[in-house]
Each structure stands twice: as structure tokens, then as C-alpha cells.
Amino acid sequence: MNSKLIAMTAMMAAGASAAASDAPDGMRPNPNVIVILADDLGYGDIGCYGSRFISTPNIDALAREGVRFTNAYAPASTSSPSRYSLLTGKYAWRRNVGILPADAPLTIGSDELTLPALFRRNGYATALVGKWHLGLGSPDRPVDFNSSIAGGPLDVGFDYAYFFPATNDRVPCVYIENDRVEGLDPSDPIEVSYRHKVGSDPTGKENPELLTLKPIWGHDATIVNGISRIGWMSGGHNARWDDSQMAGNLLSHLLDYVEAHKDRPFFVYYAPNNAHEPRVPSAPFRGKSAAGIYGDVIEEFDYCVGELVAALKERDLYDNTIIVVTSDNAPMIKEGYDDGAFENIGFHDPYGDMRGEKYSLYEGGTRVPFVYSWPAGLDRPFEQTQRFGFLDLKSTLAGLLGFSLTEAEAADGVDGSALFTSVSAPVYREYILTQNNGGDIALRLGDWKYIAPRRGAGSELYNLAADPHELHDLSLACPQESRKFRKIIERDSLGRGK
Ligand code: CA
């Protein structure tokens, strides 16, 4: 740990309410923390990770001044389990959390010490801006979008939340501010179903002539803005979002939050819609990238990061703000809509030359860009090649900032903070487990990659040093390793591992 950080950590340990004037060298203790989680952004989609056809100068600048991780893993290759693990520090596969239907109840217990709850306990204001997708309401009290929504972000550690309930391809296509749908006209109540059609709005299946974006599969229910969605909704017409303005709208709420909280430490989980389908960039970004519409929405995402950084600098907050930029899982280029992304992506490779994509247990599914910046807390920028799993972010931020965390509160998380301050930090955990949407598990230990047996398939074993593309399955040739790794996973499935 560098001397500057030791001084700061000691300051922070002295209490969350330490005044700005107590800090050495004019630095403020309790840095602001902003975790930026892109949706379906691949390892190779950022300039500093090798993208030549998508321009991301703002994220590249953060990496130049901070730490660029080259072996960072999302906990899962799909949204809900990855986000669940980020916010709780728990393996989602133990709790059967996969992609949640939009009417799923809240998956996180209100008594859990979540990532935002940790910050709140340490005197921070806490906010969610963006995608939720972790369920709303409870089994005995399903969500009514027309009244106060109980069982959501406000119940698990966020003081403020401006969010969309599930994904941008699912109904209801509305924003929720704290516990109320924004802009809802009570005389046009919302009804939502994932089982049958409700109301009389046209659907993609019945009225394909009304579509501006053609669905490929499963996205043919209620049409909102010319795009048919997963699920049916009626009502709430005034409250429905405009897809092309979603990134900008979320950004403006984020910037309002920063302005309103510039005088006290804040933690923000900023989870934009980009680059998830439907990909609908705002006009200035349409056609801007050299990788088709797929690149356009990523350039828009980078622009939002740049606007955030500019706002922090204007308020003299940038130096003492921790910013993390990463992604919940890899993309699938052609998935729900025929938007031309696959046809127009050109020579761009979102997977950084790795095998796998969204839903996959191969490296391309879960290895993600991960950039960390904290100018006041870092002696010099560097590239971190150690493996880091962001299921550990809660324990790691606690370690960086001197927050106490009991073993039970840490859950499955391990403190990897040494990796964030030193290029030569030792291995902080023996192995990293990742999962696919069905809860199948892959293990990364040293150069080894083991994929546990799945329904209808045996195990797989790869040596990534010799075979980075995971083409040569060594499970028959190296049974001892396979056995060892299977035992680790069995132990973890009983909740005894770390
Ligand atoms: Ca995702």
C-alpha cells in the first residue's frame, strides 16, 4: 500500500464523518464511489482493450490515469446473476438466480449487507441510476405499478433510485423514481403480464407492419416506440420511455444526483442500458462508429462516462472519486432483434479473440473490461494482470476504504484491494468461479479453466496459457486436475469454500 493511501485509510478508519479539513494534502477522506456497469459490453469493445473500430476516449483516459485489469471476471455470463453477485458478494448459483422475468419478486433480502448498504453504514448517500433487473415486490405482494412499489432498491441499501425495472427489451417500459412510476397518469393505469396479452395495444406478432425493429424470437409482444418487447403491457402511455433518449435521460439523472450531493460522500451504482438490445442510439451517435449500430451504442456509453467525469472535474470532485467501469456480461451480437448489428459490425471483435459470448462459460462470456480510477488514492497508473472477480467488489472496496466487514457480511467475497494499489500484489484468492444463466459453473485457477459437467455434457478442461481459445479439451488427458477442480466446486456448493 502506498504511503498516501495508508494515511487516507487511517483517516477513514477514524470515522466516516471526518471533516474535509482533517485530510492530508488537502485530500478529502471518504472518496465518492461510482460503479459503472455497462450492459452486455464485451472485453474487446473498449479502445484500451484493443478496439480499433469503436472509439472510447473517455474510458481510455480513465484507464490511462488508473488501473486497467486484463483478467477481470463478471460473476456470470448473464445480467441478473451477475448483478446479484455484484451487489451482495454472493454466488447467484447457490440461490438459483438466473435472468429474472420482469414480474419476479425482489431477490435480495432486506436484511443483507449489500454493497450500497455497506456505504450507507459508513455515512454515504447511496443511489441507483439505471437498470435494476433484480426483482420487485414479494411473492405474497406482487408489484402494482400504479401505487407505491414496495420491495425494490430502496429496501436493499439505496437512499435514492431512478431505474427501469428489468431490461430495456421487457415491459413495463417505464422509469421508476424511488417507489413510483415516473409520469404516470392515474387515469391510464399500467397492467403487465408475461403470460397473456393485456389491453389493446398492438403487438409485434399481430401487427408486424408497425415495427421499426424486427424481432428475431421471443420479443414479439407489446409494441412500444415501434419495438415489440418481451411481455405485454397496457396503460401508462404518458410514462413510457423513449429508447433513443434512455442513455441521455439516465445520464441527466446521474448528473443531477452528483450536483445535489457534491458536499457529502456518495456511492452510485450507475447501470446504463448500453449496449443491450434494443440498440437505439440517440441521433448524434447513429452511424458514428466504424462498427455499425453495435459500436454506436458503445460510443454513446463512452460519451456518458465522459460527461460524468467532466461534471466531477467541474465540481472539483474527480480526484477523490473512485470510478469503476465494467460490464455485467459479454454481448450476443444477434439476439432478440434484427437491428443489423451482426451484419454491420465489420472487423470489430467484441470478445477480444476469446471463445464464447453472452450465456457462455467460455472466457468470452465473463471476462470483461474493468477499469479503476482514483487519482487521489493511486501513486501511479498501471496494468493489473492478476485475476480479479467482481463478485469481490464489496469486500475489495471495504478493504480499500478501511470499512469493517464481518465474515458473514463478506459472504462469498474476498478482499482483493491489494490488486488495486500494487502491480505486484500476490494472488488474492486461489480460484474464481463464474456461472452461466442456468447456474452451471466454470472455475479459473492458475492457467487452468475447468467447466463442470452440465446437463447432457461432460466436464471440460483447458490450459489457457497454452490454449487461450479453449479449443483443446484436456479433461481426459488430465483427470487428476479435473477431479481436484470438481471437488473444489462441490465444497463451494455446500457453502464451505471461498
Ligand atoms: Ca447484461
Coordinates of C-alpha atoms and ligand atoms in Angstrom, one line a residue:
M1 CA 0.0 0.0 0.0
N2 CA 1.4 3.4 -0.8
S3 CA 2.0 6.0 1.8
K4 CA -0.7 8.3 0.6
L5 CA -3.2 5.6 0.8
I6 CA -2.1 4.4 4.3
A7 CA -2.6 8.0 5.5
M8 CA -6.0 8.1 3.9
T9 CA -7.1 4.7 5.1
A10 CA -6.1 5.6 8.6
M11 CA -8.2 8.8 8.3
M12 CA -11.2 6.9 7.1
A13 CA -10.9 4.2 9.8
A14 CA -11.1 7.1 12.3
G15 CA -14.7 7.7 11.2
A16 CA -16.9 8.3 8.3
S17 CA -17.8 11.7 9.5
A18 CA -14.2 13.0 9.4
A19 CA -14.2 16.6 8.1
A20 CA -12.6 17.6 4.9
S21 CA -10.2 19.8 6.7
D22 CA -8.7 16.9 8.5
A23 CA -7.3 15.3 5.4
P24 CA -3.6 15.5 4.5
D25 CA -2.5 17.4 1.4
G26 CA -6.0 18.9 1.0
M27 CA -7.4 15.5 0.2
R28 CA -10.8 14.5 1.4
P29 CA -11.3 11.2 3.1
N30 CA -14.2 9.1 2.1
P31 CA -13.9 9.3 -1.7
N32 CA -17.1 9.2 -3.7
V33 CA -17.5 5.9 -5.4
I34 CA -19.2 5.4 -8.7
V35 CA -19.6 1.8 -10.1
I36 CA -20.5 2.0 -13.8
L37 CA -21.9 -1.3 -15.0
A38 CA -22.4 -1.4 -18.7
D39 CA -24.9 -4.0 -20.1
D40 CA -23.6 -6.6 -22.5
L41 CA -20.3 -4.9 -23.2
G42 CA -17.5 -7.2 -24.4
Y43 CA -13.9 -7.4 -23.4
G44 CA -12.7 -6.1 -26.8
D45 CA -15.2 -3.2 -27.1
I46 CA -13.1 -0.5 -25.5
G47 CA -10.2 1.3 -27.1
C48 CA -7.7 0.5 -24.3
Y49 CA -8.7 -3.2 -24.7
G50 CA -7.8 -3.3 -28.3
S51 CA -10.9 -1.9 -30.1
R52 CA -9.8 -0.2 -33.3
F53 CA -13.3 0.4 -34.7
I54 CA -15.1 1.7 -31.7
S55 CA -13.8 4.9 -30.2
T56 CA -13.9 5.2 -26.4
P57 CA -11.6 8.1 -25.5
N58 CA -13.2 8.8 -22.1
I59 CA -12.9 5.3 -20.7
D60 CA -9.4 5.1 -22.2
A61 CA -8.5 8.3 -20.3
L62 CA -9.7 6.8 -17.0
A63 CA -7.5 3.7 -17.7
R64 CA -4.5 5.8 -18.5
E65 CA -4.8 7.5 -15.1
G66 CA -5.9 4.4 -13.2
V67 CA -5.6 0.7 -13.3
R68 CA -6.6 -1.4 -16.3
F69 CA -7.4 -5.0 -15.3
T70 CA -6.7 -7.6 -18.1
N71 CA -8.1 -10.6 -16.2
A72 CA -11.3 -9.4 -14.6
Y73 CA -14.3 -11.6 -14.5
A74 CA -18.0 -10.9 -14.2
P75 CA -19.6 -13.4 -11.8
A76 CA -22.0 -14.6 -14.6
S77 CA -22.5 -14.5 -18.3
T78 CA -26.0 -13.0 -17.9
S79 CA -27.5 -10.0 -16.3
S80 CA -29.4 -10.8 -13.1
P81 CA -27.0 -13.3 -11.6
S82 CA -24.1 -11.0 -12.4
R83 CA -25.8 -8.0 -10.8
Y84 CA -27.0 -10.1 -7.8
S85 CA -23.4 -11.1 -7.1
L86 CA -22.0 -7.6 -7.5
L87 CA -24.5 -6.2 -5.0
T88 CA -24.4 -9.0 -2.5
G89 CA -21.0 -10.6 -2.7
K90 CA -22.8 -14.0 -3.0
Y91 CA -22.8 -16.7 -5.6
A92 CA -26.0 -16.5 -7.5
W93 CA -26.0 -20.2 -8.5
R94 CA -26.4 -21.2 -4.9
R95 CA -29.7 -19.3 -4.9
N96 CA -30.9 -20.2 -8.4
V97 CA -30.8 -16.6 -9.6
G98 CA -30.9 -16.6 -13.4
I99 CA -32.3 -14.0 -15.8
L100 CA -35.4 -12.9 -14.0
P101 CA -38.8 -12.4 -15.5
A102 CA -39.8 -8.8 -15.0
D103 CA -42.5 -9.8 -12.5
A104 CA -40.1 -11.7 -10.3
P105 CA -40.1 -10.7 -6.6
L106 CA -37.0 -9.0 -5.1
T107 CA -34.2 -11.5 -5.0
I108 CA -32.1 -9.7 -2.3
G109 CA -33.1 -10.0 1.3
S110 CA -33.8 -6.6 3.0
D111 CA -31.5 -7.7 5.9
E112 CA -28.5 -8.3 3.7
L113 CA -25.4 -6.0 3.9
T114 CA -25.4 -5.2 0.2
L115 CA -22.8 -3.0 -1.5
P116 CA -24.9 0.2 -1.1
A117 CA -25.8 -0.8 2.5
L118 CA -22.1 -1.0 3.3
F119 CA -21.6 2.5 2.1
R120 CA -24.7 3.8 3.8
R121 CA -23.5 2.3 7.1
N122 CA -20.3 4.3 6.6
G123 CA -22.0 7.6 6.2
Y124 CA -22.5 7.7 2.4
A125 CA -25.5 8.8 0.4
T126 CA -26.4 5.9 -1.9
A127 CA -28.1 5.8 -5.3
L128 CA -29.0 3.5 -8.2
V129 CA -29.3 5.1 -11.6
G130 CA -30.2 2.7 -14.5
K131 CA -31.1 -0.9 -14.8
W132 CA -32.3 -3.0 -11.9
H133 CA -33.4 -6.5 -13.0
L134 CA -33.2 -7.9 -9.5
G135 CA -36.9 -8.3 -8.9
L136 CA -39.6 -6.1 -7.3
G137 CA -42.2 -6.8 -4.6
S138 CA -42.5 -10.1 -2.8
P139 CA -44.2 -13.4 -3.5
D140 CA -47.2 -12.5 -1.4
R141 CA -47.3 -8.9 -2.5
P142 CA -46.7 -8.7 -6.3
V143 CA -45.8 -5.3 -7.7
D144 CA -48.6 -2.9 -8.6
F145 CA -47.0 -0.3 -10.9
N146 CA -49.9 2.1 -10.1
S147 CA -49.1 2.6 -6.4
S148 CA -46.1 2.7 -4.1
I149 CA -43.7 -0.1 -5.1
A150 CA -42.5 -1.9 -2.0
G151 CA -39.7 -4.4 -2.3
G152 CA -37.0 -2.8 -4.5
P153 CA -33.8 -0.9 -4.5
L154 CA -34.8 1.3 -1.5
D155 CA -35.2 -1.8 0.6
V156 CA -31.7 -3.1 0.0
G157 CA -29.5 -0.1 0.8
F158 CA -30.2 2.6 -1.8
D159 CA -31.4 6.0 -0.5
Y160 CA -32.4 7.1 -4.0
A161 CA -33.2 5.1 -7.1
Y162 CA -34.0 6.1 -10.6
F163 CA -34.3 3.0 -12.6
F164 CA -36.1 0.8 -15.1
P165 CA -37.4 -2.4 -13.6
A166 CA -35.9 -5.2 -15.7
T167 CA -34.3 -4.9 -19.1
N168 CA -34.8 -2.4 -22.0
D169 CA -36.4 -5.2 -24.1
R170 CA -39.0 -6.1 -21.4
V171 CA -42.2 -4.4 -20.3
P172 CA -43.1 -2.3 -18.5
C173 CA -41.2 0.3 -20.5
V174 CA -41.3 2.9 -17.7
Y175 CA -38.9 4.6 -15.3
I176 CA -39.4 4.3 -11.6
E177 CA -38.2 7.1 -9.3
N178 CA -37.8 5.7 -5.8
D179 CA -41.1 3.8 -5.4
R180 CA -43.3 5.4 -8.1
V181 CA -43.6 5.1 -11.9
E182 CA -42.4 8.5 -13.2
G183 CA -45.0 10.5 -15.1
L184 CA -47.9 8.0 -14.7
D185 CA -51.4 9.3 -15.4
P186 CA -53.7 7.7 -12.8
S187 CA -56.5 7.6 -15.4
D188 CA -54.3 5.3 -17.6
P189 CA -53.2 2.6 -15.2
I190 CA -50.5 0.1 -16.1
E191 CA -51.2 -3.6 -16.4
V192 CA -48.4 -6.1 -17.1
S193 CA -48.4 -9.8 -17.9
Y194 CA -45.8 -12.2 -19.1
R195 CA -48.4 -15.0 -19.7
H196 CA -51.1 -13.4 -21.9
K197 CA -51.9 -10.3 -23.7
V198 CA -53.4 -7.5 -21.7
G199 CA -55.1 -4.4 -23.1
S200 CA -55.4 -3.5 -26.8
D201 CA -52.0 -2.1 -27.7
P202 CA -50.7 -3.7 -30.9
T203 CA -48.1 -6.5 -30.7
G204 CA -45.2 -7.5 -32.9
K205 CA -46.9 -10.8 -33.6
E206 CA -50.2 -9.3 -34.7
N207 CA -49.0 -6.1 -36.2
P208 CA -45.6 -6.5 -37.7
E209 CA -46.3 -3.7 -40.2
L210 CA -46.0 -1.2 -37.2
L211 CA -42.5 -2.3 -36.3
T212 CA -39.4 -0.2 -36.8
L213 CA -37.2 -3.0 -35.5
K214 CA -38.0 -6.6 -36.3
P215 CA -37.8 -9.2 -33.5
I216 CA -36.0 -12.5 -34.1
W217 CA -37.5 -14.6 -31.4
G218 CA -39.5 -14.1 -28.2
H219 CA -39.6 -10.3 -28.5
D220 CA -43.0 -10.1 -30.3
A221 CA -45.4 -8.9 -27.6
T222 CA -46.5 -5.3 -26.9
I223 CA -45.1 -2.6 -29.3
V224 CA -43.5 0.4 -27.6
N225 CA -41.9 3.0 -29.9
G226 CA -42.1 0.7 -32.9
I227 CA -40.3 -2.1 -31.0
S228 CA -42.1 -5.2 -29.7
R229 CA -41.0 -6.3 -26.3
I230 CA -40.9 -9.4 -24.1
G231 CA -44.2 -9.3 -22.3
W232 CA -47.5 -7.4 -22.6
M233 CA -48.4 -4.1 -21.1
S234 CA -51.3 -1.8 -21.3
G235 CA -51.8 1.7 -20.0
G236 CA -49.0 4.1 -18.7
H237 CA -48.8 5.6 -22.2
N238 CA -47.5 9.0 -20.8
A239 CA -44.9 7.2 -18.7
R240 CA -43.4 5.1 -21.5
W241 CA -39.7 5.7 -22.2
D242 CA -38.2 6.8 -25.4
D243 CA -35.4 4.3 -26.2
S244 CA -33.3 6.8 -28.1
Q245 CA -33.3 9.1 -25.1
M246 CA -32.7 6.4 -22.5
A247 CA -28.9 6.8 -22.2
G248 CA -29.2 10.6 -22.0
N249 CA -32.1 10.5 -19.5
L250 CA -30.2 8.2 -17.2
L251 CA -27.1 10.4 -17.5
S252 CA -29.0 13.6 -16.7
H253 CA -30.4 11.9 -13.5
L254 CA -26.9 10.8 -12.6
L255 CA -25.5 14.4 -13.1
D256 CA -28.4 15.9 -11.0
Y257 CA -27.5 13.4 -8.3
V258 CA -23.9 14.4 -8.3
E259 CA -24.8 18.1 -8.2
A260 CA -27.2 17.5 -5.3
H261 CA -24.6 15.5 -3.3
K262 CA -21.4 17.4 -4.1
D263 CA -20.9 18.3 -0.5
R264 CA -21.1 14.8 1.1
P265 CA -19.6 11.4 0.1
F266 CA -21.8 9.4 -2.2
F267 CA -21.9 5.9 -3.7
V268 CA -23.6 5.5 -7.0
Y269 CA -24.4 2.3 -8.9
Y270 CA -24.8 3.6 -12.4
A271 CA -26.1 0.9 -14.7
P272 CA -26.9 2.3 -18.2
N273 CA -28.8 0.4 -20.8
N274 CA -26.0 0.4 -23.4
A275 CA -25.1 -1.9 -25.2
H276 CA -28.1 -4.2 -24.5
E277 CA -30.8 -4.7 -27.1
P278 CA -32.8 -3.0 -28.4
R279 CA -29.9 -0.9 -29.6
V280 CA -31.4 2.6 -30.2
P281 CA -28.7 5.3 -30.0
S282 CA -29.6 8.9 -29.9
A283 CA -29.4 10.8 -33.1
P284 CA -25.8 12.2 -32.7
F285 CA -24.5 8.6 -32.3
R286 CA -26.4 6.9 -35.0
G287 CA -23.9 5.9 -37.7
K288 CA -21.0 7.4 -35.7
S289 CA -18.8 4.3 -35.1
A290 CA -16.9 2.2 -37.6
A291 CA -18.6 -1.0 -36.2
G292 CA -22.3 -0.4 -37.1
I293 CA -25.1 0.2 -34.6
Y294 CA -23.3 -2.1 -32.1
G295 CA -20.4 0.4 -32.0
D296 CA -22.7 3.4 -32.0
V297 CA -24.3 2.5 -28.6
I298 CA -20.9 1.8 -27.1
E299 CA -19.6 5.2 -28.3
E300 CA -22.7 6.7 -26.7
F301 CA -21.9 4.9 -23.4
D302 CA -18.4 6.3 -23.5
Y303 CA -19.7 9.8 -24.1
C304 CA -21.9 9.4 -20.9
V305 CA -18.8 8.4 -19.0
G306 CA -17.0 11.4 -20.3
E307 CA -19.9 13.7 -19.3
L308 CA -19.8 12.2 -15.8
V309 CA -16.0 12.8 -15.5
A310 CA -16.4 16.4 -16.7
A311 CA -19.1 17.0 -14.1
L312 CA -16.9 15.6 -11.4
K313 CA -14.0 17.8 -12.5
E314 CA -16.2 20.9 -12.7
R315 CA -17.1 20.4 -9.1
D316 CA -13.5 19.5 -8.0
L317 CA -14.7 16.0 -7.1
Y318 CA -12.8 14.0 -9.7
D319 CA -9.5 13.5 -7.8
N320 CA -11.2 12.0 -4.8
T321 CA -13.8 9.9 -6.6
I322 CA -13.3 6.1 -7.2
I323 CA -14.7 5.2 -10.6
V324 CA -15.0 1.6 -11.8
V325 CA -16.1 0.9 -15.3
T326 CA -17.0 -2.7 -16.2
S327 CA -19.8 -4.9 -17.7
D328 CA -22.3 -7.4 -16.4
N329 CA -21.5 -9.9 -19.1
A330 CA -20.5 -10.3 -22.7
P331 CA -22.8 -9.4 -25.6
M332 CA -24.6 -11.6 -28.1
I333 CA -24.5 -9.6 -31.3
K334 CA -27.6 -11.1 -32.9
E335 CA -30.0 -12.0 -30.3
G336 CA -33.5 -10.5 -30.0
Y337 CA -33.8 -8.1 -32.8
D338 CA -32.7 -7.9 -36.4
D339 CA -31.0 -4.5 -36.0
G340 CA -28.2 -5.1 -38.5
A341 CA -25.5 -5.2 -35.7
F342 CA -24.2 -8.5 -36.8
E343 CA -24.2 -7.6 -40.5
N344 CA -22.6 -4.2 -40.0
I345 CA -20.0 -4.9 -37.2
G346 CA -17.3 -5.2 -39.8
F347 CA -13.9 -6.3 -38.5
H348 CA -14.7 -5.5 -34.9
D349 CA -14.3 -8.4 -32.4
P350 CA -16.3 -7.8 -29.1
Y351 CA -14.7 -10.8 -27.5
G352 CA -11.0 -9.9 -27.6
D353 CA -10.2 -13.0 -29.6
M354 CA -11.7 -15.3 -26.9
R355 CA -14.1 -18.1 -27.3
G356 CA -17.7 -17.6 -26.0
E357 CA -20.3 -14.9 -25.7
K358 CA -23.3 -14.0 -23.5
Y359 CA -24.7 -17.2 -21.8
S360 CA -21.4 -19.0 -22.2
L361 CA -19.0 -20.4 -19.7
Y362 CA -16.0 -19.8 -22.0
E363 CA -13.8 -16.9 -21.4
G364 CA -15.5 -14.6 -23.9
G365 CA -18.7 -14.8 -21.8
T366 CA -17.4 -13.5 -18.5
R367 CA -14.0 -11.9 -19.0
V368 CA -14.9 -8.2 -19.1
P369 CA -13.2 -4.8 -19.3
F370 CA -12.5 -3.5 -15.8
V371 CA -11.1 0.0 -15.3
Y372 CA -10.4 1.5 -11.9
S373 CA -9.6 5.2 -11.3
W374 CA -8.9 7.1 -8.1
P375 CA -6.4 9.9 -8.7
A376 CA -6.0 10.8 -5.1
G377 CA -5.6 7.2 -3.9
L378 CA -3.2 5.9 -6.5
D379 CA 0.5 6.7 -6.7
R380 CA 0.8 5.8 -10.4
P381 CA -1.3 4.1 -13.1
F382 CA -0.6 0.5 -14.0
E383 CA -1.9 -2.5 -15.7
Q384 CA -3.1 -5.3 -13.4
T385 CA -2.8 -8.8 -15.0
Q386 CA -3.9 -10.7 -11.8
R387 CA -7.2 -12.4 -12.0
F388 CA -10.0 -10.4 -10.2
G389 CA -13.7 -11.4 -9.9
F390 CA -16.0 -8.5 -9.3
L391 CA -18.2 -10.6 -7.0
D392 CA -15.5 -9.5 -4.7
L393 CA -16.0 -5.7 -5.2
K394 CA -17.9 -5.2 -1.9
S395 CA -15.1 -6.8 0.1
T396 CA -12.5 -5.1 -2.0
L397 CA -13.9 -1.6 -1.6
A398 CA -14.3 -2.2 2.1
G399 CA -10.6 -3.1 2.1
L400 CA -9.6 -0.1 0.1
L401 CA -11.5 2.3 2.3
G402 CA -11.0 0.7 5.7
F403 CA -14.6 -0.3 6.2
S404 CA -15.2 -3.1 8.6
L405 CA -16.9 -6.2 7.3
T406 CA -17.6 -9.4 9.2
E407 CA -17.0 -12.8 7.7
A408 CA -20.8 -13.3 7.3
E409 CA -21.3 -9.9 5.7
A410 CA -18.5 -10.6 3.2
A411 CA -20.4 -13.8 2.2
D412 CA -18.6 -15.4 -0.7
G413 CA -16.4 -12.3 -1.3
V414 CA -12.7 -11.9 -0.7
D415 CA -10.8 -8.6 -0.3
G416 CA -8.8 -8.0 -3.5
S417 CA -7.8 -4.5 -2.6
A418 CA -4.1 -5.2 -2.9
L419 CA -4.5 -5.6 -6.6
F420 CA -5.9 -2.1 -6.9
T421 CA -2.8 -0.4 -5.4
S422 CA 0.1 -2.6 -6.4
V423 CA 1.1 -4.1 -9.7
S424 CA 3.0 -6.9 -7.9
A425 CA 0.2 -7.8 -5.4
P426 CA 0.1 -11.5 -4.6
V427 CA -2.8 -13.7 -5.8
Y428 CA -5.7 -12.7 -3.5
R429 CA -7.8 -15.8 -3.9
E430 CA -7.0 -19.3 -5.1
Y431 CA -9.6 -19.5 -7.8
I432 CA -12.5 -17.7 -9.4
L433 CA -15.9 -19.2 -10.1
T434 CA -18.2 -17.9 -12.8
Q435 CA -21.5 -19.2 -14.0
N436 CA -23.9 -19.2 -16.9
N437 CA -27.6 -18.4 -16.7
G438 CA -28.6 -21.9 -15.8
G439 CA -26.2 -22.0 -12.8
D440 CA -23.5 -24.2 -14.4
I441 CA -20.1 -23.3 -13.2
A442 CA -16.6 -22.7 -14.5
L443 CA -13.5 -22.4 -12.4
R444 CA -10.3 -20.5 -13.2
L445 CA -7.3 -21.5 -11.2
G446 CA -3.8 -20.5 -12.3
D447 CA -3.7 -21.2 -16.0
W448 CA -6.5 -23.8 -15.7
K449 CA -10.0 -23.4 -16.8
Y450 CA -12.4 -26.1 -15.7
I451 CA -16.1 -26.3 -16.8
A452 CA -18.1 -28.5 -14.5
P453 CA -20.4 -31.2 -16.1
R454 CA -23.6 -29.7 -17.5
R455 CA -26.9 -31.3 -18.4
G456 CA -26.1 -33.5 -21.3
A457 CA -22.4 -32.6 -21.4
G458 CA -19.3 -33.8 -19.6
S459 CA -16.8 -31.6 -17.9
E460 CA -14.2 -29.6 -19.9
L461 CA -10.7 -28.6 -19.0
Y462 CA -8.4 -26.1 -20.7
N463 CA -5.0 -24.7 -20.1
L464 CA -5.3 -21.1 -21.0
A465 CA -1.6 -20.4 -21.2
A466 CA -1.2 -23.0 -24.0
D467 CA -4.7 -22.7 -25.4
P468 CA -6.2 -19.3 -24.8
H469 CA -9.1 -20.0 -27.2
E470 CA -10.3 -23.1 -25.2
L471 CA -10.2 -25.4 -28.2
H472 CA -8.4 -28.4 -26.8
D473 CA -10.3 -30.2 -24.0
L474 CA -7.8 -31.8 -21.6
S475 CA -10.4 -33.5 -19.3
L476 CA -9.5 -37.0 -20.5
A477 CA -5.7 -36.3 -20.6
C478 CA -5.6 -34.6 -17.1
P479 CA -8.1 -36.5 -14.9
Q480 CA -6.3 -35.5 -11.7
E481 CA -6.8 -31.8 -12.3
S482 CA -10.5 -32.4 -13.3
R483 CA -11.1 -34.3 -10.1
K484 CA -9.4 -31.6 -8.0
F485 CA -11.4 -28.8 -9.5
R486 CA -14.7 -30.8 -9.3
K487 CA -14.1 -31.2 -5.5
I488 CA -13.5 -27.5 -5.1
I489 CA -16.8 -26.8 -6.7
E490 CA -18.6 -29.5 -4.6
R491 CA -17.1 -27.9 -1.5
D492 CA -18.3 -24.5 -2.6
S493 CA -21.7 -25.7 -3.4
L494 CA -22.0 -26.6 0.3
G495 CA -21.0 -23.1 1.2
R496 CA -17.7 -24.1 2.6
G497 CA -15.3 -22.5 0.1
K498 CA -14.1 -19.0 -0.6
Ligands
CA1 CA -26.3 -7.9 -19.5

